[in-house]
Short mmCIF file of C-alpha atoms and ligand atoms in Angstrom, two decimals:
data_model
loop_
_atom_site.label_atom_id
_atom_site.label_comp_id
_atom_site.label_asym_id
_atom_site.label_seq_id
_atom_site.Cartn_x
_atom_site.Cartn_y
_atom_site.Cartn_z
CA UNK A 1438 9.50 -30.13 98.08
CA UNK A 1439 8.32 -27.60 95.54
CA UNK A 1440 4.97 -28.77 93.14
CA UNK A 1441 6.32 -30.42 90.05
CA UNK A 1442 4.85 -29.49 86.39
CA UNK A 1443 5.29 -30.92 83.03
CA UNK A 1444 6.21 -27.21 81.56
CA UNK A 1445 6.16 -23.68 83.50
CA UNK A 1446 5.44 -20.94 81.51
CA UNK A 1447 6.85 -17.37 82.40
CA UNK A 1448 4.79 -14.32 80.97
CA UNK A 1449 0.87 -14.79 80.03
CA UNK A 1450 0.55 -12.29 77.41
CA UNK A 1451 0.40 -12.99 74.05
CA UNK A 1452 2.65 -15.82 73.68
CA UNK A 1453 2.30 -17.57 76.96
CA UNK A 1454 -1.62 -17.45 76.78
CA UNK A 1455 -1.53 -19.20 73.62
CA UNK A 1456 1.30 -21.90 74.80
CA UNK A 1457 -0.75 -22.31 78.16
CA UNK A 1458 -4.24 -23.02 75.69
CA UNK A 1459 -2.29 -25.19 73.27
CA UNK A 1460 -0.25 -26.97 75.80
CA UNK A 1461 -3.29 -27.80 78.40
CA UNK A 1462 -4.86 -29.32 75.68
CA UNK A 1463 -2.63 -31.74 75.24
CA UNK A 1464 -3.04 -32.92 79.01
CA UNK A 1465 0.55 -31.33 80.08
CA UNK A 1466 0.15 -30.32 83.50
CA UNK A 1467 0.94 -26.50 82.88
CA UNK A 1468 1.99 -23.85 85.36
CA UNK A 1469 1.64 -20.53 83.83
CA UNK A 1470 3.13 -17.28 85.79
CA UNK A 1471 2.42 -13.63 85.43
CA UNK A 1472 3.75 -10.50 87.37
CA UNK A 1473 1.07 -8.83 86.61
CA UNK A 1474 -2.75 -9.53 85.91
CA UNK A 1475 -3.39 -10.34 82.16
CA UNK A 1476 -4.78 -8.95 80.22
CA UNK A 1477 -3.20 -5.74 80.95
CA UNK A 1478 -1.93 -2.50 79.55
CA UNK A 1479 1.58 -2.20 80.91
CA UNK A 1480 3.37 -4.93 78.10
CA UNK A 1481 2.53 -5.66 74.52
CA UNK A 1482 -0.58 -6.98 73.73
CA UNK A 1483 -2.91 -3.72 74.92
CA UNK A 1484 -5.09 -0.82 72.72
CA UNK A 1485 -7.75 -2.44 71.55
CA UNK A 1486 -6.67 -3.41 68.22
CA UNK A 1487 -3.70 -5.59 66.24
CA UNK A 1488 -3.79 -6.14 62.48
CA UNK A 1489 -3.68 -9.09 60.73
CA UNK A 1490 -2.77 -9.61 57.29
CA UNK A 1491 -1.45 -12.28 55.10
CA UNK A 1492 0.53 -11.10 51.64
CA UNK A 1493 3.54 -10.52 54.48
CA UNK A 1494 5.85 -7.89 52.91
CA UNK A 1495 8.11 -8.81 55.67
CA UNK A 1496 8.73 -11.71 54.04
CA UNK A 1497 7.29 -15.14 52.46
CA UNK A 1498 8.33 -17.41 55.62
CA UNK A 1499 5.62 -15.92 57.80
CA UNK A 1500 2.58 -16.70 54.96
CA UNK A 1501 2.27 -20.21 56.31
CA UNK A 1502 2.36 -19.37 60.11
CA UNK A 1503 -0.30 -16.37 59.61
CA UNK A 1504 -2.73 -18.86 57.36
CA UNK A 1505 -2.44 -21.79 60.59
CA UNK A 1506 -3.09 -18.44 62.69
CA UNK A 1507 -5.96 -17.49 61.06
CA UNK A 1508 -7.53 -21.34 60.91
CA UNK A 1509 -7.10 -21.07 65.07
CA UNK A 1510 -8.26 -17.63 66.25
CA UNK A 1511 -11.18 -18.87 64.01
CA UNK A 1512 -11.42 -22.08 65.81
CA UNK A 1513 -11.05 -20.19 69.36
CA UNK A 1514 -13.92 -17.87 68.64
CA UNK A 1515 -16.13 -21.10 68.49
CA UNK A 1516 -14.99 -22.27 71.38
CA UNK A 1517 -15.50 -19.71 73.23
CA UNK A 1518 -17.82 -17.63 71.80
CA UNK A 1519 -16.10 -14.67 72.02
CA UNK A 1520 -15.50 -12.43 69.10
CA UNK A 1521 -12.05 -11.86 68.24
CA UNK A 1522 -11.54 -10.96 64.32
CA UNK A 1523 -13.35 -8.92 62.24
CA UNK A 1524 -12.16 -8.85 58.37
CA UNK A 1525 -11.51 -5.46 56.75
CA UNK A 1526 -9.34 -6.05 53.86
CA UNK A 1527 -6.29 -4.28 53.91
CA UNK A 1528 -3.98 -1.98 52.29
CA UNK A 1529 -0.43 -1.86 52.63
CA UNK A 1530 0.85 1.63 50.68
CA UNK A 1531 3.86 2.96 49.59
CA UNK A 1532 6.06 3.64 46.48
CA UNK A 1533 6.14 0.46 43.89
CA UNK A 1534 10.01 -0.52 44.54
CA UNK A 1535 9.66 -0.07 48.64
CA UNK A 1536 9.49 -2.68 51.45
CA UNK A 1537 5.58 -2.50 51.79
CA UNK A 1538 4.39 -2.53 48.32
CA UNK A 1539 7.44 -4.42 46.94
CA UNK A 1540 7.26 -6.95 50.03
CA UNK A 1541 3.61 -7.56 50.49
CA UNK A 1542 3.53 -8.11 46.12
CA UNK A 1543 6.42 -10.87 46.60
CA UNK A 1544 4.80 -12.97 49.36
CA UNK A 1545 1.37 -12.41 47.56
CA UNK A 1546 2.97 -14.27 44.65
CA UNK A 1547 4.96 -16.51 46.14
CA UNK A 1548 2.19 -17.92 48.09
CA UNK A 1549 -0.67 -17.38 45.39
CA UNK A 1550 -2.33 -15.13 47.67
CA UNK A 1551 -5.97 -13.17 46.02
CA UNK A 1552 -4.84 -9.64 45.63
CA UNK A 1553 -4.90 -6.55 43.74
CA UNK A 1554 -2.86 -3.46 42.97
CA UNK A 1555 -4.36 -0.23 42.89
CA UNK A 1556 -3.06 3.09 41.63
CA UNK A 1557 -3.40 6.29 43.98
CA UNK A 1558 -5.92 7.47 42.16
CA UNK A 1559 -8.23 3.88 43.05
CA UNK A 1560 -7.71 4.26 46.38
CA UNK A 1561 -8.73 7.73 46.91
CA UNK A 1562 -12.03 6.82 44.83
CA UNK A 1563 -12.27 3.43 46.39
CA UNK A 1564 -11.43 4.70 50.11
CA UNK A 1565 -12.06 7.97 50.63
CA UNK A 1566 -10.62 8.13 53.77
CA UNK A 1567 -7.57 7.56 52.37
CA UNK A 1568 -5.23 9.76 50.80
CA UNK A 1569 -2.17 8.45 48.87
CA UNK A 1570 0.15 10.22 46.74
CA UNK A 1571 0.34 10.00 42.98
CA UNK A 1572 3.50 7.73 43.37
CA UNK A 1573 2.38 5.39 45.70
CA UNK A 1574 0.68 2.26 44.85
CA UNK A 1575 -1.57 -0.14 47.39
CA UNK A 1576 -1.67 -3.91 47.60
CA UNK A 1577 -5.16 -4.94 48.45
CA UNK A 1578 -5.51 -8.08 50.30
CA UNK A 1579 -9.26 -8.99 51.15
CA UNK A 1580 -8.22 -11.01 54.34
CA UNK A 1581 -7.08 -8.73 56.31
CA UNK A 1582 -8.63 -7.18 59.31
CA UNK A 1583 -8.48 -6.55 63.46
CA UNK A 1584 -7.95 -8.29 65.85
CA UNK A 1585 -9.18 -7.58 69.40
CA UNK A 1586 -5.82 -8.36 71.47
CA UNK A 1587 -7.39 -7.93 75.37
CA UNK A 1588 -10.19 -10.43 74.13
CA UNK A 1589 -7.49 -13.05 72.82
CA UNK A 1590 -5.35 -13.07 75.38
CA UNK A 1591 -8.38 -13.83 77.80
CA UNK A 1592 -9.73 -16.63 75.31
CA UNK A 1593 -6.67 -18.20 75.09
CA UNK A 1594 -6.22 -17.76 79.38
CA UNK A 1595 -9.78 -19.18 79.99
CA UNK A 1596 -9.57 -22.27 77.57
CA UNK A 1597 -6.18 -22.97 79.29
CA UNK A 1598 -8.02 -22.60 82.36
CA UNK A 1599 -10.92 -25.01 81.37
CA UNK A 1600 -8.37 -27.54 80.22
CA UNK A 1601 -6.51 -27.63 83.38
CA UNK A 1602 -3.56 -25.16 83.54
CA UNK A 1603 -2.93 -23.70 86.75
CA UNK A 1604 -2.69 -20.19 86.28
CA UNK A 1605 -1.26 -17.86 88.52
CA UNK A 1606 -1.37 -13.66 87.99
CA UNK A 1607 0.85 -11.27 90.32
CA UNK A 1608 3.67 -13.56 91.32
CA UNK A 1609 6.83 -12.49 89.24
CA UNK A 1610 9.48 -15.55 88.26
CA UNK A 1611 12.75 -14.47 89.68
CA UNK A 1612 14.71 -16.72 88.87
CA UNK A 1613 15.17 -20.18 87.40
CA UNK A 1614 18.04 -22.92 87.19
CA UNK A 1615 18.34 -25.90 85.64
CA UNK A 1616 17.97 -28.62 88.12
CA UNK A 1617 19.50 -32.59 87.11
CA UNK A 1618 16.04 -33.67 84.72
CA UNK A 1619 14.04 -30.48 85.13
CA UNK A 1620 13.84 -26.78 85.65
CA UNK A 1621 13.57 -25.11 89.33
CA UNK A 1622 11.79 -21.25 89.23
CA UNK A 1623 12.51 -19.12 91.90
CA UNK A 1624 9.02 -16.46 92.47
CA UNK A 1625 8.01 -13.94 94.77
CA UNK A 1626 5.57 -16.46 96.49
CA UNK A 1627 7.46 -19.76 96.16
CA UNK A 1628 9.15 -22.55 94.75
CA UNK A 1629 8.54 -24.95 91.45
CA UNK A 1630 9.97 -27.51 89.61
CA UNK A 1631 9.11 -28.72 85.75
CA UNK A 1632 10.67 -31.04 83.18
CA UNK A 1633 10.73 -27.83 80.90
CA UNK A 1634 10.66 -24.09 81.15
CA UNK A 1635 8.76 -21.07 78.39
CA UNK A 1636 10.09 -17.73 78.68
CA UNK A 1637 7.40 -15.72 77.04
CA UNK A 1638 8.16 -12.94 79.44
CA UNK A 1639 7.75 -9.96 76.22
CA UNK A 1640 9.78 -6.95 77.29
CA UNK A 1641 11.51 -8.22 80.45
CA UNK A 1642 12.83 -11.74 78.48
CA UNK A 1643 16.38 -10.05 79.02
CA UNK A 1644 16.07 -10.47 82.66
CA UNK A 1645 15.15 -14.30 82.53
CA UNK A 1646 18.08 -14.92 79.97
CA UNK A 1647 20.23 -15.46 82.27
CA UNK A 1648 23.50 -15.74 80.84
CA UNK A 1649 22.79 -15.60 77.29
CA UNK A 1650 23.44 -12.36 75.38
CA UNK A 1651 20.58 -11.67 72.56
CA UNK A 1652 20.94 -8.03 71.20
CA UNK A 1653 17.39 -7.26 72.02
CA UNK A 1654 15.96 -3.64 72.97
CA UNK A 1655 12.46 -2.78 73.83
CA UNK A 1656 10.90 0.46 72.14
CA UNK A 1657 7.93 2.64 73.52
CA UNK A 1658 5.22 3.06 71.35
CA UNK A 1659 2.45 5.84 71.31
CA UNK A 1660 -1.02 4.65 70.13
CA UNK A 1661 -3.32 7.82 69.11
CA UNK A 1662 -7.17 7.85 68.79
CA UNK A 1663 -8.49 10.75 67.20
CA UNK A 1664 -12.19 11.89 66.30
CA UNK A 1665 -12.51 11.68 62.59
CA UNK A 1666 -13.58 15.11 61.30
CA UNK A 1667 -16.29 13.12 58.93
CA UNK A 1668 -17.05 9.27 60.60
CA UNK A 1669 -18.91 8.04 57.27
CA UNK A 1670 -14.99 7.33 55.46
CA UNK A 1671 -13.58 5.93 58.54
CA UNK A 1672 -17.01 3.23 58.92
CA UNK A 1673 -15.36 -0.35 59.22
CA UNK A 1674 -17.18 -1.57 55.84
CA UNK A 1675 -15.47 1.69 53.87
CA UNK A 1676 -11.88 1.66 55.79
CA UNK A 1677 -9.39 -1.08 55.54
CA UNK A 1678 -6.23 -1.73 58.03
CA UNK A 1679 -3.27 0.13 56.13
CA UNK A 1680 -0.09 0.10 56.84
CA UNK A 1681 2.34 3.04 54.72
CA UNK A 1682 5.74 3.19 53.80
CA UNK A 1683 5.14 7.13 53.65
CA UNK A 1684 9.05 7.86 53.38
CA UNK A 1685 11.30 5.09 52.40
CA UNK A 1686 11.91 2.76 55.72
CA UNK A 1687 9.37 4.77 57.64
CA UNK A 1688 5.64 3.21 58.35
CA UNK A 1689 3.01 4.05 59.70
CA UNK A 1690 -0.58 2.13 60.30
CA UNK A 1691 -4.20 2.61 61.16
CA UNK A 1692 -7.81 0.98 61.67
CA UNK A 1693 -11.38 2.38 61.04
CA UNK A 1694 -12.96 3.91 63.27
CA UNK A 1695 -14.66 0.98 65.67
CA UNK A 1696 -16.33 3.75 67.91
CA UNK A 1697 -13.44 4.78 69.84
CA UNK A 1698 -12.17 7.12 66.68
CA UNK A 1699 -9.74 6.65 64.26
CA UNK A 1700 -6.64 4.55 65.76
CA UNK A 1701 -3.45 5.49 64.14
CA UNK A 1702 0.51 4.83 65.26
CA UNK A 1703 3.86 5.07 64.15
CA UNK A 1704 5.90 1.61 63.37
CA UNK A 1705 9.44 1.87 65.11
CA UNK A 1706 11.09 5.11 65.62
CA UNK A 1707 9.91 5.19 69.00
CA UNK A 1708 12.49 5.81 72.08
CA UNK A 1709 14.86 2.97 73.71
CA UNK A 1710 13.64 2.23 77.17
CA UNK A 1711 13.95 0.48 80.38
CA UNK A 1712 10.71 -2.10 80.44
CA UNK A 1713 10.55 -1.25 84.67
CA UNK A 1714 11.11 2.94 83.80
CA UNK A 1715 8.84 3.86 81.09
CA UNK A 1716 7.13 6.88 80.28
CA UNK A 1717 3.91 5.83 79.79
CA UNK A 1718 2.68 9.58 79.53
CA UNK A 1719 2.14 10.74 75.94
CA UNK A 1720 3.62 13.80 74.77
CA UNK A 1721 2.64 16.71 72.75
CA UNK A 1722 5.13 16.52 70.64
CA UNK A 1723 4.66 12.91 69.69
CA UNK A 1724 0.98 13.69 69.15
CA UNK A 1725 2.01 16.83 66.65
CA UNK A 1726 4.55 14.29 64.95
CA UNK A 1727 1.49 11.65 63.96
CA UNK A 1728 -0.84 15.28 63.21
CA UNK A 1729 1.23 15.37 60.73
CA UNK A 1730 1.10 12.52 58.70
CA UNK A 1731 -2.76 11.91 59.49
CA UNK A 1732 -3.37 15.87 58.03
CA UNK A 1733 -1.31 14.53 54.56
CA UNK A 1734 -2.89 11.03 54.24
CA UNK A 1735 -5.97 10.86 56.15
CA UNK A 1736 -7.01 14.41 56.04
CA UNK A 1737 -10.64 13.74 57.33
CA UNK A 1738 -8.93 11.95 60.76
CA UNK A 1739 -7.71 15.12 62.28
CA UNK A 1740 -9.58 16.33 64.86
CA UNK A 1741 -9.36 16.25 68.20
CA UNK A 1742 -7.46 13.61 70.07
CA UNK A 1743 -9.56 11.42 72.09
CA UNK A 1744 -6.88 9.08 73.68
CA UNK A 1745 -3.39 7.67 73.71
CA UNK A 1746 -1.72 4.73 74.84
CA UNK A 1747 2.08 3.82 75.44
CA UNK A 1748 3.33 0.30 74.76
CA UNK A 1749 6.42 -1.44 74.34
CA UNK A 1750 8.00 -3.46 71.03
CA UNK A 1751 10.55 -5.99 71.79
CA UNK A 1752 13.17 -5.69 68.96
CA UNK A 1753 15.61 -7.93 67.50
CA UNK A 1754 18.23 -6.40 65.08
CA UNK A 1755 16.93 -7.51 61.88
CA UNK A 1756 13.23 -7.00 62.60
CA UNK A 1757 12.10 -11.12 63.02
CA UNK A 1758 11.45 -13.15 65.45
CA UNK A 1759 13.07 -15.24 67.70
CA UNK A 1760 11.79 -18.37 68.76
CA UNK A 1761 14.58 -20.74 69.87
CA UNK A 1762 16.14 -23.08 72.79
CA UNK A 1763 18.42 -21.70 75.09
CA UNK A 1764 21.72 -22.37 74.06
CA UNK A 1765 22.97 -23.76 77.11
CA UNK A 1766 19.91 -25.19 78.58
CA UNK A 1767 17.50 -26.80 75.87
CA UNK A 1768 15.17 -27.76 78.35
CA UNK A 1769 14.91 -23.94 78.78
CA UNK A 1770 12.50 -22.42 75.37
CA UNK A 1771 11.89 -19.07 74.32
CA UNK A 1772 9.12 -17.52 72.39
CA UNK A 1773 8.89 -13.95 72.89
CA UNK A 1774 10.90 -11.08 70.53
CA UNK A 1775 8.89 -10.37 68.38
CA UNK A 1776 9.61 -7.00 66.64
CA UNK A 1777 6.73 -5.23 66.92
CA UNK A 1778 4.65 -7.58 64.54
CA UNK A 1779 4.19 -10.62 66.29
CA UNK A 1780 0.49 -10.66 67.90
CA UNK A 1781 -1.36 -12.19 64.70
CA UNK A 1782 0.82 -14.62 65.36
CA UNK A 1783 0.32 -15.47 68.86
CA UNK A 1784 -2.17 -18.55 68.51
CA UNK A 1785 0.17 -20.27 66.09
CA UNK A 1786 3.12 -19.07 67.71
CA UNK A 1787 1.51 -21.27 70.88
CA UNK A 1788 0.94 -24.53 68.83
CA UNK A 1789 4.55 -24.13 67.34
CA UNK A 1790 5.50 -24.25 71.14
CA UNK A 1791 3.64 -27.18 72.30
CA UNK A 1792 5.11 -28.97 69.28
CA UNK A 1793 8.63 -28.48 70.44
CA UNK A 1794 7.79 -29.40 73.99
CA UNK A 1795 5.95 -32.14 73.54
CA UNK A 1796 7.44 -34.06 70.18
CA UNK A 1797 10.75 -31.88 69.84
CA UNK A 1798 9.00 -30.41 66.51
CA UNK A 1799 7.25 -28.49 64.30
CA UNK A 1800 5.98 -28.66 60.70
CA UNK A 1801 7.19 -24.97 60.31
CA UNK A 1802 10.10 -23.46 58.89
CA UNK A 1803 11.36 -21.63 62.17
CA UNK A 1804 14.46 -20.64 60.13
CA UNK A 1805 14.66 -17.09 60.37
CA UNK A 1806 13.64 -17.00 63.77
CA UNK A 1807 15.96 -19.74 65.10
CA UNK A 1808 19.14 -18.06 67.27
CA UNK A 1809 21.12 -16.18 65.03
CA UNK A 1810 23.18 -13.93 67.95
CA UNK A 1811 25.65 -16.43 68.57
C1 FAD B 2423 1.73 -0.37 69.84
C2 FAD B 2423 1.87 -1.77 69.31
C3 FAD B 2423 1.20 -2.12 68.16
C4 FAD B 2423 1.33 -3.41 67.64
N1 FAD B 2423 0.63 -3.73 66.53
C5 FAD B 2423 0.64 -5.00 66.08
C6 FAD B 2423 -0.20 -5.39 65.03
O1 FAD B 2423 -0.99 -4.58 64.51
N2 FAD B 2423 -0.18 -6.69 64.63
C7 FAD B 2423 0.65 -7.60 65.20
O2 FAD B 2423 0.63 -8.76 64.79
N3 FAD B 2423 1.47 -7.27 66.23
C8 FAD B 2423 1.48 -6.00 66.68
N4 FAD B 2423 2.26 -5.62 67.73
C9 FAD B 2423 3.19 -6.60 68.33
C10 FAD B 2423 2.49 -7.54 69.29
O3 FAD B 2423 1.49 -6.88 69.99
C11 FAD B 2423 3.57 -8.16 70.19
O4 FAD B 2423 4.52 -8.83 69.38
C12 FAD B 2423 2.95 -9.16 71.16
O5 FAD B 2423 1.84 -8.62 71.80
C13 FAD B 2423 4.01 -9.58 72.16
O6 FAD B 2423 3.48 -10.57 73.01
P1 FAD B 2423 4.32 -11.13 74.22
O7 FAD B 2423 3.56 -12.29 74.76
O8 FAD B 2423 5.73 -11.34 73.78
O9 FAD B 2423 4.38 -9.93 75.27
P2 FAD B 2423 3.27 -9.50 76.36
O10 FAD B 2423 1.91 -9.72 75.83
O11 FAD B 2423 3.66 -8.17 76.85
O12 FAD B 2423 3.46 -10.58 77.50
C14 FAD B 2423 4.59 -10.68 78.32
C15 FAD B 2423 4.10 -11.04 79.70
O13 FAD B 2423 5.20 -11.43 80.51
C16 FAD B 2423 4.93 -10.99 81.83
N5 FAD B 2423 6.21 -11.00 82.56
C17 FAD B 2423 7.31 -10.27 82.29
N6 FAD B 2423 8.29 -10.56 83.16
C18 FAD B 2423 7.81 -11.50 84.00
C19 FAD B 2423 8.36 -12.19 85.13
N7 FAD B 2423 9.60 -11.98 85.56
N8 FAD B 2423 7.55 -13.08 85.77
C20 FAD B 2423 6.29 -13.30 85.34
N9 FAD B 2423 5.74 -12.68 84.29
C21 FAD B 2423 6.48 -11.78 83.63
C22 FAD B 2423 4.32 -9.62 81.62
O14 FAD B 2423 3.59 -9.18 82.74
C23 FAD B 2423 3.44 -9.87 80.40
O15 FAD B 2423 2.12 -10.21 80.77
C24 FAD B 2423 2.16 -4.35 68.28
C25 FAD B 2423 2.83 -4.00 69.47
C26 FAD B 2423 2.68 -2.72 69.99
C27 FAD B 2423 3.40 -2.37 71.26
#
């Protein structure tokens, strides 16, 4: 007779860290199930750094969800003592009428969020290390900042611990069916049953779908660290996050320097890849392609290039989320797509979960991000 659970969880990354913390605590006997050992550097949530920010230019729904975020990566730190946020401020850059600048102004007044709007010409003066265009503009928000993603996915992993989850690394799910009141998952190493099933499985969800068709692809990423020519511009108390809209629908993003050098990456454009087949060398031409936009914008980044990192978005057509039931099995939930923007999320994205699986659900409005592939 396989063990029985209240809720098996299928991917202990970002997402099913935060489900496993949120749902433990609630005293649901939690199984949580990982093929590999998280943390780890071959899904997501790896390279040192995620932003967070709250005047959301992708738009107002998210302000909510990212302020609840916020209140419980705070409230995680002092449990655990672990330091997972450090505020920057942050500038999101690009011409006045385009997504960025035009996005991150609309949720900033929709939700009465503090902000400013500079002109080029204050954020060269203001931040140095940053070089803008005459016709951009910046929204400042002062609540933005980093957060350390290897560090949250282990707080979240050793509070569900401490609270009772049975976690389990190295054993991938290979299957699951839905079994009269409850859920049976197949793994490498055995047999389980639950009354109800997470698939937070990141960049391999469409292999746990089973049947049901979401028009998801997974895009590799290239993460670049290079040795700021001058340090003093790139010191976290002088350098913001940014994010820029440097051609219209093109973005780009980067942190100060945090010792490792100046992180920068690309948002999207990346290629379409097999989760089990990708490249995770970087190549010199992907390198030369981010040169080139550090030499116009952050002149003072460009020197030598002290590491790289590959990692994978999971992509739903129109850029959101998707955080739904499966259509055919509702004991079946999934929490996972998340476009490339979803780790500031994570905690809340976990409390969201245990909502639905425990009382059916959630203060949020999940609209955008309910199943919209039918
Ligand atoms: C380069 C890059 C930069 C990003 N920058 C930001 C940012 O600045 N801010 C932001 O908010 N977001 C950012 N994101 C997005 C964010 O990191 C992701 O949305 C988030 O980490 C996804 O979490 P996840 O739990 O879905 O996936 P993961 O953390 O990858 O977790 C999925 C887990 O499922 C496991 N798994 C898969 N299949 C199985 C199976 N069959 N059985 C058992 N386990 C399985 C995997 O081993 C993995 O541990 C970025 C993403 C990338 C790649």
């Amino acid at each position: 007779m396989p063990s029985r659970f209240d809720v098996v969880i299928v991917g202990l990354g970002a997402m099913g860290s935060a489900v496993a913390c949120h749902l433990s605590r609630r005293g649901e006997r939690v199984l949580g199930l990982d093929r590999f050992a998280p943390p780890h550097a071959l899904g997501s949530s790896h390279g040192q750094t995620r932003i967070i920010r709250e005047a959301y230019f992708e738009h107002p729904i998210y302000v909510p969800l990212v302020q609840r975020a916020y209140e419980l990566w705070s409230a995680l730190e002092r449990e655990t003592g672990r330091t997972l946020f450090r505020e920057t401020g942050g500038l999101m850059i690009g011409k006045p009428d385009g997504a960025v600048v035009a996005g991150a102004r609309r949720s900033a007044k929709e939700h009465s969020l503090t902000h400013e709007v500079f002109s080029a010409a204050e954020v060269r003066a203001r931040f140095p290390a940053l070089q803008p265009t005459d016709e951009m503009l910046a929204v400042w928000e002062p609540r933005a900042g980093i957060l350390f993603p290897e560090i949250c996915v282990e707080a979240h992993l050793t509070m569900a611990r401490t609270q009772g989850a049975d976690l389990r690394s190295d054993e991938p799910v290979l299957s699951w069916e839905v079994d009269g009141d409850g859920v049976r998952v197949l793994t490498a190493k055995g047999g389980y049953r639950a009354r109800q099933l997470v698939l937070t499985a990141g960049s391999w969800i469409h292999s746990l779908l089973g049947d049901m068709k979401l028009p998801l692809s997974v895009e590799r990423q290239v993460q670049l660290w290079f040795e700021p020519k001058h340090r003093v511009p790139f010191q976290p108390e002088r350098c913001p996050i940014h994010i820029w809209e440097h051609e219209p629908g093109r973005f780009f993003y980067g942190f100060p320097d945090l010792g490792g050098g100046v992180k920068v990456a690309r948002h999207h454009e990346g290629e379409m890849v097999d989760p089990d087949f990708v490249n995770r060398e970087v190549l010199p031409e992907e390198v030369e392609a981010m040169r080139t936009l550090v030499r116009q914008f952050l002149p003072d980044a460009e020197g030598s290039l002290r590491s790289a990192a590959v990692c994978m978005y999971t992509n739903a057509p129109d850029g959101h989320f998707f955080i739904d039931r499966h259509p055919a099995h509702p004991r079946v939930l999934i929490a996972s797509p998340c476009s490339g923007h979803g780790f500031k999320f994570s905690s809340v994205i976990g409390e969201v979960m245990a909502d639905l699986l425990t009382e059916g659900q959630t203060r949020f409005d999940l609209s955008l991000f309910r199943n919209r592939f039918r």
